[in-house]
Short mmCIF file of C-alpha atoms and ligand atoms in Angstrom, two decimals:
data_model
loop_
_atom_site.label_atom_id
_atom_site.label_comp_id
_atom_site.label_asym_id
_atom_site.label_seq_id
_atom_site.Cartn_x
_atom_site.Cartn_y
_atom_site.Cartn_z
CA UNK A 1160 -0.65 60.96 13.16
CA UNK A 1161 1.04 58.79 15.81
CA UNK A 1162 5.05 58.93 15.28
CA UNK A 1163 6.58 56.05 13.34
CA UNK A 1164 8.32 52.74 15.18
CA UNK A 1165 10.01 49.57 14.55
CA UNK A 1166 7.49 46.72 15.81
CA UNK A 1167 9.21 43.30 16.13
CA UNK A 1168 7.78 40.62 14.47
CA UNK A 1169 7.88 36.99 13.52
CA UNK A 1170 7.49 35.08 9.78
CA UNK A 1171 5.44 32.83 10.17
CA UNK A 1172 6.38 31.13 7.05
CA UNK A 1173 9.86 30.00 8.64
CA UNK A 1174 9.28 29.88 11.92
CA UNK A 1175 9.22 26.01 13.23
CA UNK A 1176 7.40 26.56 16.33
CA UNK A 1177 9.92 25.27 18.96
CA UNK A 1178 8.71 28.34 21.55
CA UNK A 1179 12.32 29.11 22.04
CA UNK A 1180 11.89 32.65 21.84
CA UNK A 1181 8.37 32.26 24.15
CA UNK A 1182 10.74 30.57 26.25
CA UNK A 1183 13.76 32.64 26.64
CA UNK A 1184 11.89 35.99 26.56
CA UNK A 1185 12.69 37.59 30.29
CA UNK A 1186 9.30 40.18 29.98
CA UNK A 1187 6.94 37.45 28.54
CA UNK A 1188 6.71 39.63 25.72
CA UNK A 1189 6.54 36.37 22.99
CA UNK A 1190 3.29 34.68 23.14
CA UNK A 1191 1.14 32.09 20.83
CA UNK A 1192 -2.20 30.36 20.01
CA UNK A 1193 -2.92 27.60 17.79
CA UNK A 1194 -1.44 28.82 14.49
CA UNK A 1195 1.22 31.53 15.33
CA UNK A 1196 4.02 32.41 17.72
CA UNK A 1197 4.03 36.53 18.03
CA UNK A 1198 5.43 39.38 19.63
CA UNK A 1199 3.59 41.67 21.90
CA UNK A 1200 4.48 45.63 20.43
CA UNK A 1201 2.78 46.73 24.39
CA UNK A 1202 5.87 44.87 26.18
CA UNK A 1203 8.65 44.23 23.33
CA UNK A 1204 11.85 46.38 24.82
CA UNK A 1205 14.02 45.26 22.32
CA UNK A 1206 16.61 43.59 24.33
CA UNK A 1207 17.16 40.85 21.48
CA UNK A 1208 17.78 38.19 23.66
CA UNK A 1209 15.28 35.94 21.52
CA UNK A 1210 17.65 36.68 18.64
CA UNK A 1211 20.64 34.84 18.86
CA UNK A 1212 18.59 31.34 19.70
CA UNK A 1213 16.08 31.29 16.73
CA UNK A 1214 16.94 28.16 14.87
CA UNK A 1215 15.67 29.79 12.00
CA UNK A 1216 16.16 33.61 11.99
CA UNK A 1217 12.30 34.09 11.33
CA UNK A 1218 12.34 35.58 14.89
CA UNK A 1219 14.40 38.59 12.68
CA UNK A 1220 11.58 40.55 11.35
CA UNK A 1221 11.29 44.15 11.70
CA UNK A 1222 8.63 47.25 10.28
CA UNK A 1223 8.46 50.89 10.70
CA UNK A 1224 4.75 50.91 11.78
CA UNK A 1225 2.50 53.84 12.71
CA UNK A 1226 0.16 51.64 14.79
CA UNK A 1227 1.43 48.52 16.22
CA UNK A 1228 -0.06 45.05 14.41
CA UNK A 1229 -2.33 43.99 17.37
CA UNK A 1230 -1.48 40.39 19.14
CA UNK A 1231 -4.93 38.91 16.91
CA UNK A 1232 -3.57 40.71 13.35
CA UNK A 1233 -0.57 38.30 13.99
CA UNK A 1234 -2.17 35.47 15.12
CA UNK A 1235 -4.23 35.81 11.83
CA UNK A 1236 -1.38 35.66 9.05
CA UNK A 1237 0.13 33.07 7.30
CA UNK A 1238 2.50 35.30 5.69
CA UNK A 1239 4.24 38.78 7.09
CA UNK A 1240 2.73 42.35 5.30
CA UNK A 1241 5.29 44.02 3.27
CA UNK A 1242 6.46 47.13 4.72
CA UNK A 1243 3.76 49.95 4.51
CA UNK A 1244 4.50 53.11 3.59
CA UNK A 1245 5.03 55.54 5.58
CA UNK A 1246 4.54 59.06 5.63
CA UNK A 1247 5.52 61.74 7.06
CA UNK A 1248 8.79 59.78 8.75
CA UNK A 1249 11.59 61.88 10.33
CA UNK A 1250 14.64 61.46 11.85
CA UNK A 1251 13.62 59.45 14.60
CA UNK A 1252 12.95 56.46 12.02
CA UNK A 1253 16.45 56.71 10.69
CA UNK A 1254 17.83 56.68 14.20
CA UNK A 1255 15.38 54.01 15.16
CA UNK A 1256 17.30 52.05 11.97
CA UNK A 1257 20.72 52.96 13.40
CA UNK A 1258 20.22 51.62 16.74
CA UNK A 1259 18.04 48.57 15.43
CA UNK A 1260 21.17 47.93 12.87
CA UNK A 1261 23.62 48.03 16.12
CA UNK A 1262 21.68 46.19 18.34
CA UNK A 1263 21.24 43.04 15.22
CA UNK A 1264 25.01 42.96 14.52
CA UNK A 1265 25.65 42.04 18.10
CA UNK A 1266 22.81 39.44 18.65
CA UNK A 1267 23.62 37.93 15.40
CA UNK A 1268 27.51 37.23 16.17
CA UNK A 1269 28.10 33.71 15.58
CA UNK A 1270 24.45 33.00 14.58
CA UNK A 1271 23.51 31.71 11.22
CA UNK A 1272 21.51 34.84 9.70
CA UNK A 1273 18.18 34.13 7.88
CA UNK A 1274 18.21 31.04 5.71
CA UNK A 1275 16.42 30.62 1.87
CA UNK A 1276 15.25 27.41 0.78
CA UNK A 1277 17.31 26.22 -1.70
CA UNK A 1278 16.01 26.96 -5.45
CA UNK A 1279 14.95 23.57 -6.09
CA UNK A 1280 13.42 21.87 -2.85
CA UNK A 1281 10.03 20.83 -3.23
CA UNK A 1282 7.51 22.75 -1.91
CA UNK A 1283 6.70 22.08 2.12
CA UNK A 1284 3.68 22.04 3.88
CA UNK A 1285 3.22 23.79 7.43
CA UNK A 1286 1.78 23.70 10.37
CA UNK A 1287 -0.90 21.09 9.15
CA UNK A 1288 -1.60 20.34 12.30
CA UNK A 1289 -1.41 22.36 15.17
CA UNK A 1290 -1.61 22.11 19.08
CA UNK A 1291 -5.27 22.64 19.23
CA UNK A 1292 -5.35 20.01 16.60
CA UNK A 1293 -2.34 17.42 16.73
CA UNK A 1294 -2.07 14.20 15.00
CA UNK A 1295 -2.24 11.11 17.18
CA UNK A 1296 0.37 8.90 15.77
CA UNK A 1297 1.14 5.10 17.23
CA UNK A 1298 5.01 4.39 18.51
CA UNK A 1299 5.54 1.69 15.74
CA UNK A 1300 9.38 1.27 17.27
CA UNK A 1301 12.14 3.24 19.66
CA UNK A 1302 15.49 1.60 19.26
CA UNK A 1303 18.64 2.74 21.58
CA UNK A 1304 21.07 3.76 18.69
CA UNK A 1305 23.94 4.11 20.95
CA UNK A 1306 25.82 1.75 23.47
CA UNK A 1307 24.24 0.54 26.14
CA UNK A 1308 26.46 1.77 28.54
CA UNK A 1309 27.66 4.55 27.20
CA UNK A 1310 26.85 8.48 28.88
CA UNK A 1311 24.88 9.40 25.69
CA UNK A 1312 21.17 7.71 25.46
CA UNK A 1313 20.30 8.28 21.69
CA UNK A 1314 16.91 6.94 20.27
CA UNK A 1315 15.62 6.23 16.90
CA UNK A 1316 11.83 6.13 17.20
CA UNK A 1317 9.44 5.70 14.60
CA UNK A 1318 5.85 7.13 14.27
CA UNK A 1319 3.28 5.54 12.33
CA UNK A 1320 0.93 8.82 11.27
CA UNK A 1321 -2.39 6.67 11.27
CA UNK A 1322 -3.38 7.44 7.91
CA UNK A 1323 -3.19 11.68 8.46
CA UNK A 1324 -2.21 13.52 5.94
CA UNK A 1325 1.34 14.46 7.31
CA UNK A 1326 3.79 15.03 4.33
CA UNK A 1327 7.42 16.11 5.80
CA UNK A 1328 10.41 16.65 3.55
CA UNK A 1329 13.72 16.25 4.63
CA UNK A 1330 14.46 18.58 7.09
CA UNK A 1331 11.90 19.67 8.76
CA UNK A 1332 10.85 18.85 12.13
CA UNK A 1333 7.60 17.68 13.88
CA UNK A 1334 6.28 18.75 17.52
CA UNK A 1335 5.35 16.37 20.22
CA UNK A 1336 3.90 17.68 22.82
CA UNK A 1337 4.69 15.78 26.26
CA UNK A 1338 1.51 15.16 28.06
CA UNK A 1339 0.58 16.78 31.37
CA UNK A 1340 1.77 20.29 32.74
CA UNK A 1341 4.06 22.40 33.31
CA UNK A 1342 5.46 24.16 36.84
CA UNK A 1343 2.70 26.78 36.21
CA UNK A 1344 -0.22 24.25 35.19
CA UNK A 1345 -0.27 25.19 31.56
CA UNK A 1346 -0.22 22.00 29.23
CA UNK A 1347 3.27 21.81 28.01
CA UNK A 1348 4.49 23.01 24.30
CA UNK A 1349 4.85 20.88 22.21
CA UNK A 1350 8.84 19.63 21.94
CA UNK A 1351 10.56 20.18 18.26
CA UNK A 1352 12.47 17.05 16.39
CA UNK A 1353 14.34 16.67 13.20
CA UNK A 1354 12.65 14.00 11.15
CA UNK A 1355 15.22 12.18 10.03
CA UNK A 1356 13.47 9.46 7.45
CA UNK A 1357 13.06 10.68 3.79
CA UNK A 1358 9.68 11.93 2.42
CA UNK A 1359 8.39 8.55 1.44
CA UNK A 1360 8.56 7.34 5.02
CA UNK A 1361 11.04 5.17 7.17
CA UNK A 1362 9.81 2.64 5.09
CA UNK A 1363 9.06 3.39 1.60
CA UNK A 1364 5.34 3.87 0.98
CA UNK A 1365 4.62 3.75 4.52
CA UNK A 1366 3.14 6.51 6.46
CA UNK A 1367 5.70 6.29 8.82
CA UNK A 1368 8.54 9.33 10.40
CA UNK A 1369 11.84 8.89 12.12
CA UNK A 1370 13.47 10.95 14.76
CA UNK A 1371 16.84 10.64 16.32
CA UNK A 1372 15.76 12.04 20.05
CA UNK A 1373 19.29 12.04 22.62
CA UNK A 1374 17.80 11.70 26.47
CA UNK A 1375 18.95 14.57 28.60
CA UNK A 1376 18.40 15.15 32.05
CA UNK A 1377 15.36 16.81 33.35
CA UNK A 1378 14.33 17.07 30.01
CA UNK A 1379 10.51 16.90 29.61
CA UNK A 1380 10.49 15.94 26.48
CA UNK A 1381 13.27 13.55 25.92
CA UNK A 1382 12.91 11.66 28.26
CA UNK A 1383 8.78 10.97 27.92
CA UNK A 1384 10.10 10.11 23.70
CA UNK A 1385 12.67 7.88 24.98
CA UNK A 1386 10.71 6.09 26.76
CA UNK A 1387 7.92 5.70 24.48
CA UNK A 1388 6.59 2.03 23.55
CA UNK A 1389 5.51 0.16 21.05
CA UNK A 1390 1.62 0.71 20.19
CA UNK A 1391 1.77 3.98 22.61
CA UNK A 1392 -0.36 7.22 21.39
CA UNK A 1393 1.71 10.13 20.67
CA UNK A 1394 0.37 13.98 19.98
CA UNK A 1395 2.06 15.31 17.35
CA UNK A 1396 1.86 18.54 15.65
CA UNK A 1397 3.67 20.28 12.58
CA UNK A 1398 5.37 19.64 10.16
CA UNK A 1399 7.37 22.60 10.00
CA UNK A 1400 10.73 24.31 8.46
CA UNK A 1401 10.32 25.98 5.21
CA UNK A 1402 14.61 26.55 4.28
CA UNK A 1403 16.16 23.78 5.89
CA UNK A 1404 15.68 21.46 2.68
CA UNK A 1405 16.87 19.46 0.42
CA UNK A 1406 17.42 20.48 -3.14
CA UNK A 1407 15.94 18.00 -5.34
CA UNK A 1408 18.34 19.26 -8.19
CA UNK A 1409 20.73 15.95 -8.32
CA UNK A 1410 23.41 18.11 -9.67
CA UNK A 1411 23.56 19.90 -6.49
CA UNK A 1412 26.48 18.84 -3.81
CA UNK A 1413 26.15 18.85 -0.51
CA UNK A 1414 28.50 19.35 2.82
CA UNK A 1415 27.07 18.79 5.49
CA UNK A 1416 28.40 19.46 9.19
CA UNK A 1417 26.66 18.25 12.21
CA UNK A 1418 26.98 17.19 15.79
CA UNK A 1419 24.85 14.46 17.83
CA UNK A 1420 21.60 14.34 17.22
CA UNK A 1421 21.90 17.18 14.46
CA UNK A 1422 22.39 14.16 11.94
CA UNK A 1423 18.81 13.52 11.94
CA UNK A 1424 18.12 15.46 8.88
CA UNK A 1425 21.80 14.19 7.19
CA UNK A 1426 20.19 10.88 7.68
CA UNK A 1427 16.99 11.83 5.87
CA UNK A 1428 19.21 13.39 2.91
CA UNK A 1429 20.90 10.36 2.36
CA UNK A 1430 18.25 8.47 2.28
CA UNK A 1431 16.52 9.98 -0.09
CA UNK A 1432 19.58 10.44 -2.13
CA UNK A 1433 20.11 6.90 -1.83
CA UNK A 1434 16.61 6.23 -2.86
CA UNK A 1435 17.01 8.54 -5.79
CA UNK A 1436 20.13 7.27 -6.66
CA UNK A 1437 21.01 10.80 -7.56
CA UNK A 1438 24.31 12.58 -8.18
CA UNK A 1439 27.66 11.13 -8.62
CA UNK A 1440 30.64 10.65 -6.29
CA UNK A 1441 31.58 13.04 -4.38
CA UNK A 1442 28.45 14.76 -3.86
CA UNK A 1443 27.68 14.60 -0.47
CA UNK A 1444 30.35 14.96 2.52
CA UNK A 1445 29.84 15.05 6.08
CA UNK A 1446 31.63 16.12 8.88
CA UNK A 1447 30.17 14.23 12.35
CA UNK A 1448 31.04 15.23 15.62
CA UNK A 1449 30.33 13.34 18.88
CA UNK A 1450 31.97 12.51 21.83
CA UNK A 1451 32.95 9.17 21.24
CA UNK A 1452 32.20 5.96 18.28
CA UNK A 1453 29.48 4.77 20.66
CA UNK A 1454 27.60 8.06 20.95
CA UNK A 1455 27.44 8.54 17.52
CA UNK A 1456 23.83 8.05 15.94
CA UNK A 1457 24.11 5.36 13.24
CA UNK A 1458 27.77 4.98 13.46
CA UNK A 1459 27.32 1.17 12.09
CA UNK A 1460 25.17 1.79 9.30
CA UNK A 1461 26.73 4.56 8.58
CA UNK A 1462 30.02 3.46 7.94
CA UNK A 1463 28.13 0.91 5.65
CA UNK A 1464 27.57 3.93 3.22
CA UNK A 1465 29.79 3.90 0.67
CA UNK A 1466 32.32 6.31 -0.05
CA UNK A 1467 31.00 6.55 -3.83
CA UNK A 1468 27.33 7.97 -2.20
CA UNK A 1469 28.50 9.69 1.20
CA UNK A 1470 31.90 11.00 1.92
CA UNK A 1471 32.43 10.47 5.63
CA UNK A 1472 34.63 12.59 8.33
CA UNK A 1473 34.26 11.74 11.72
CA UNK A 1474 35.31 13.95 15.18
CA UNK A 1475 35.59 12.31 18.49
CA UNK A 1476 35.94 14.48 21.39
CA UNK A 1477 36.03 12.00 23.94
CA UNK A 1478 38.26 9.09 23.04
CA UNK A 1479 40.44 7.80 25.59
CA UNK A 1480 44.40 8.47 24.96
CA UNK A 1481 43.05 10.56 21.72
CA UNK A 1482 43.15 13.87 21.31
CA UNK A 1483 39.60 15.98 21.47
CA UNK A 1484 38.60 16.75 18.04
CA UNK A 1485 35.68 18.86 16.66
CA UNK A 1486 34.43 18.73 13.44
CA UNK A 1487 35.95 22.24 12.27
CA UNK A 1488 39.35 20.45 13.14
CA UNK A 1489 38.43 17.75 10.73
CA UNK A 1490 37.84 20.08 8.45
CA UNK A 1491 40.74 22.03 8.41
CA UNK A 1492 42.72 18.64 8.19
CA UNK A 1493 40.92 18.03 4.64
CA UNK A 1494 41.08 21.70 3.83
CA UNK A 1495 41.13 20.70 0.01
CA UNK A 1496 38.36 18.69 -0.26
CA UNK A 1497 36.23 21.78 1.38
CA UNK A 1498 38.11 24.43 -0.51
CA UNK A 1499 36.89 22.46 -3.62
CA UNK A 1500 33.29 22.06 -2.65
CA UNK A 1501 33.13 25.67 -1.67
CA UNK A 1502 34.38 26.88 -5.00
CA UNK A 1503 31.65 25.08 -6.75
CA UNK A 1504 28.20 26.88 -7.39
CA UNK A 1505 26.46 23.64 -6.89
CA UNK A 1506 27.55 23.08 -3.36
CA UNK A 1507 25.34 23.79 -0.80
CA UNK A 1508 26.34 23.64 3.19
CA UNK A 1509 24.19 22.25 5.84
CA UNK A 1510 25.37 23.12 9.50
CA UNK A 1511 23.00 21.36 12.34
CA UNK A 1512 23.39 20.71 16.14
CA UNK A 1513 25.25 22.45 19.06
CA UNK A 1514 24.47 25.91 19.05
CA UNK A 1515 28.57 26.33 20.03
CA UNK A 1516 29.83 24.58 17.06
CA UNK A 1517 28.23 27.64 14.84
CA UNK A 1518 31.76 29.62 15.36
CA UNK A 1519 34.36 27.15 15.47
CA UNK A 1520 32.76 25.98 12.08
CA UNK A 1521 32.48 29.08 10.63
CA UNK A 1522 36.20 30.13 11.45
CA UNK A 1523 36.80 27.16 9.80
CA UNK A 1524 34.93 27.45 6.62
CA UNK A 1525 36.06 31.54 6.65
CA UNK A 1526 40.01 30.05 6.62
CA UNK A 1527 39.68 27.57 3.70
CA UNK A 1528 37.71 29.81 1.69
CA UNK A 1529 40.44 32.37 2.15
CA UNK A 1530 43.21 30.01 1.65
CA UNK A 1531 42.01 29.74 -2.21
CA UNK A 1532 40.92 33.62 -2.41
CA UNK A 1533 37.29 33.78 -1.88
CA UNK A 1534 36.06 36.24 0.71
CA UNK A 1535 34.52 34.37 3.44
CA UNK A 1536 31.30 36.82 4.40
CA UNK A 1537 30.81 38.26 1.19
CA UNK A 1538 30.78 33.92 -0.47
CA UNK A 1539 28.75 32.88 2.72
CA UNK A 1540 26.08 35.69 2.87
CA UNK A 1541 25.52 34.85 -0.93
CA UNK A 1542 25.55 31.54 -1.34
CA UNK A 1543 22.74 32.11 1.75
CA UNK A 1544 20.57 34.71 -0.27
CA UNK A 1545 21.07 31.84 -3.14
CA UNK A 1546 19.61 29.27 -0.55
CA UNK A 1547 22.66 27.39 -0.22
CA UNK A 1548 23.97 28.44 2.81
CA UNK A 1549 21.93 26.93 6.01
CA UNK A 1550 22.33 26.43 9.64
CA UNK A 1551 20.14 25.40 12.51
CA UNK A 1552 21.61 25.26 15.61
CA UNK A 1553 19.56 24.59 19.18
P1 NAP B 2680 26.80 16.31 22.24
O1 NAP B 2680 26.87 14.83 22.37
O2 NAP B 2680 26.73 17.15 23.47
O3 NAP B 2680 28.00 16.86 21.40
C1 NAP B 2680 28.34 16.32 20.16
C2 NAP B 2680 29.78 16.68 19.88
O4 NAP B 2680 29.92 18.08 19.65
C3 NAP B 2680 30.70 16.32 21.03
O5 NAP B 2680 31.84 15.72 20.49
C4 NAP B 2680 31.04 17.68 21.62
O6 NAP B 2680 32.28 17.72 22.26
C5 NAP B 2680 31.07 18.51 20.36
N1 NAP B 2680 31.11 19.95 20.63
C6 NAP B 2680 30.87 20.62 21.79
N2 NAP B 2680 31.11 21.93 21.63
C7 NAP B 2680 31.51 22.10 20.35
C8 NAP B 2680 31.91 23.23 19.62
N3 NAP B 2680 31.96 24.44 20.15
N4 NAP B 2680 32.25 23.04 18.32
C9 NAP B 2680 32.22 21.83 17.76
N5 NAP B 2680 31.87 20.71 18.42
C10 NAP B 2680 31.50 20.84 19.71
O7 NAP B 2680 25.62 16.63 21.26
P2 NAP B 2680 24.08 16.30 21.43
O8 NAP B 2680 23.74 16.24 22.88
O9 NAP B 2680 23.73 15.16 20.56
O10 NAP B 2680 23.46 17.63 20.92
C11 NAP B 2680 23.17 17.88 19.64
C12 NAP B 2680 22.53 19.24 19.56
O11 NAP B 2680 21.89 19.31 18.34
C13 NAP B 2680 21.48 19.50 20.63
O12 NAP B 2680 21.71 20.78 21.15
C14 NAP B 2680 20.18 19.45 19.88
O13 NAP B 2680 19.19 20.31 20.39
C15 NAP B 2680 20.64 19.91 18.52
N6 NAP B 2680 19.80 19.44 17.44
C16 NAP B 2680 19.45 20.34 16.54
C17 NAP B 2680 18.64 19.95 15.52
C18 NAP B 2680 18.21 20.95 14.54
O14 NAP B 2680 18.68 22.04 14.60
N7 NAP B 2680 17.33 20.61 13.62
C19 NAP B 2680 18.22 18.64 15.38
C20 NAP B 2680 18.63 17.72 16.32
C21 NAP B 2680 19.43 18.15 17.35
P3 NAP B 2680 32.53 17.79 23.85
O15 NAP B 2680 33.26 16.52 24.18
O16 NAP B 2680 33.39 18.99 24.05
O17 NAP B 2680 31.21 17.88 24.54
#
């Protein structure tokens, strides 16, 4: 009987496919066909760099195996096997836990831990279409949302999904895959981006996405969306993201804390909210960060929201004569309106954008809840298990 170890693996029922992990791997040990991204038990050494920069925590899968799953046994599933059984396991597994329990603690500082859908989303569908088989949608519009002039480049694009089936919910993202090749001469991944219309389209009843794509330099990606045109073929896989959702419970309240282009999916909840015409005042507050009023995504029509429907807190780093100011620092200035949301079992918190802002927010959050007695890891870690606690951070 070979001697039981921990194999590293991925769910591929959360994970979105952005090839993060492929890409930050330093031993190539993360690799992926058409339906799966997996992780290679012959070269995995553990060194949990791909950790920390999961979006998702689906990269945060572990089982005591006798024999490895093979590369094609994971390409295969569409959900992970429970844990097996084992027999016959000595001390070795339990040390194997130990050090396995270590190593997690210190890739996970600051990251947002595996998310749960909440309780009431609607069901999502994945991976419909994959890179073997994208979608070929038509550019139907790419508008600059920010300044001209200003450092920041932000687009709102719209894809018209030619008549494929291509339900998204709010919240989860879509693939485009830029065309030609990369350094090596491998086609290029496919690029991940929020959707941020509602369900029913950019335009109700139409077949029709949104994204909210920033330009950044030397970035494949970005820069071939953002400078899409009108009528042009795009390749588009997905949809993926099976947590990051909306609950469709209109009782259920919503903070949501975001930088940049991490509003696309706020945008997408409030739309659909507005749609809805669900909940009551009160019921949905955000806290926007970006550098200055014209890099902000949809400050104009944003401000248009009222009060009654979106509760609005904006940070502005970069103001001249202003001091810098993050969203956690807006949030500690209305410390009682976020004390009162936590306290409430309806409330559910939505953190999206700068991978950096994960701490300063959190520090925040674990100070207010304090302030009014609630302990801030043991409130956040269930009010995650409840799926009401979510983060994705690139
Ligand atoms: P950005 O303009 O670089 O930054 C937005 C604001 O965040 C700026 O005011 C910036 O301040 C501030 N900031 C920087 N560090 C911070 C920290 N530690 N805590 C709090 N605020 C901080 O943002 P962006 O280029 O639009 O980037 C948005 C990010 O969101 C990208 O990384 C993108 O990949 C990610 N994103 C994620 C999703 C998703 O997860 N679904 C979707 C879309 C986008 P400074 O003046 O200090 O720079």
């Amino acid at each position: 009987m070979n001697k039981p170890l921990k194999q590293h693996l991925i769910d591929p029922e959360i994970c979105i496919r952005c090839y993060t992990c492929e890409m930050t791997c330093p031993i190539q040990a993360i690799t992926h066909d058409d339906m799966n991204v997996v992780v290679d038990a012959d070269k995995c050494n553990f060194c949990m760099d791909c950790i920390p920069v999961c979006p998702t925590g689906s990269i945060d899968e572990w089982r005591v195996v006798e024999t490895p799953y093979s590369l094609d046994e994971q390409f295969e599933w569409t959900e992970l096997p429970e844990q097996a059984e084992i027999s016959g396991g000595d001390d070795s597994t339990e040390a194997l836990d130990e050090a396995m329990a270590a190593l997690l603690a210190e890739a996970h500082a600051g990251a947002g831990g595996k998310s749960v859908a909440p309780a009431s989303a609607s069901k999502p569908s994945i991976n419909l279409h994959t890179i073997g088989k994208p979608v070929t949608a038509r550019v139907q519009g790419n508008y600059r949302l920010t300044a001209e002039g200003s450092d920041s480049d932000v687009r709102h694009i719209i894809l018209d999904m030619a008549g494929a089936p291509f339900p998204v919910l709010e919240g989860q993202s879509i693939g485009i895959i830029p065309p030609g090749t990369d350094a090596e001469g491998k086609p290029h991944l496919p690029r991940l981006y929020s959707v941020s219309s509602p369900r029913d389209g950019e335009r109700p009843g139409y077949a029709n996405v949104s994204l909210t794509v920033k330009r950044e330099p030397h970035g494949v990606g970005s820069n071939y969306v953002c400078d899409l045109s009108k009528g042009d073929e795009v390749q588009v896989t997905g949809p993926f993201g099976a947590t990051f959702l909306l609950p469709d419970d209109p009782a259920a309240r919503l903070l949501m804390i975001c930088t940049g282009t991490g509003s696309a999916p706020f945008r997408a909840f409030t739309m659909r909210r507005q749609r809805m015409s669900a909940g009551a005042a009160g019921d949905m507050v955000l806290f926007f960060g970006a550098r200055t009023p014209d890099s902000l995504p949809y400050f104009g029509p944003l401000k248009k929201v009222p009060d009654s429907l979106l509760k609005k807190h904006f940070a502005f780093s970069r103001v001249e004569g202003e001091e810098k100011q993050y969203v956690q620092d807006r949030m500690r200035a209305h410390e009682d309106e976020v004390a009162e949301l936590l306290a409430d079992p309806n409330t559910h918190i939505y953190v999206c954008g700068l991978r950096g802002m994960e701490a300063g927010v959190d520090e925040a959050l674990a100070n207010i809840a304090e302030s009014i007695g609630l302990p801030w890891v043991t409130t956040r870690d269930a009010m995650r298990a409840e799926g009401r606690y979510h983060v994705e951070t690139y």
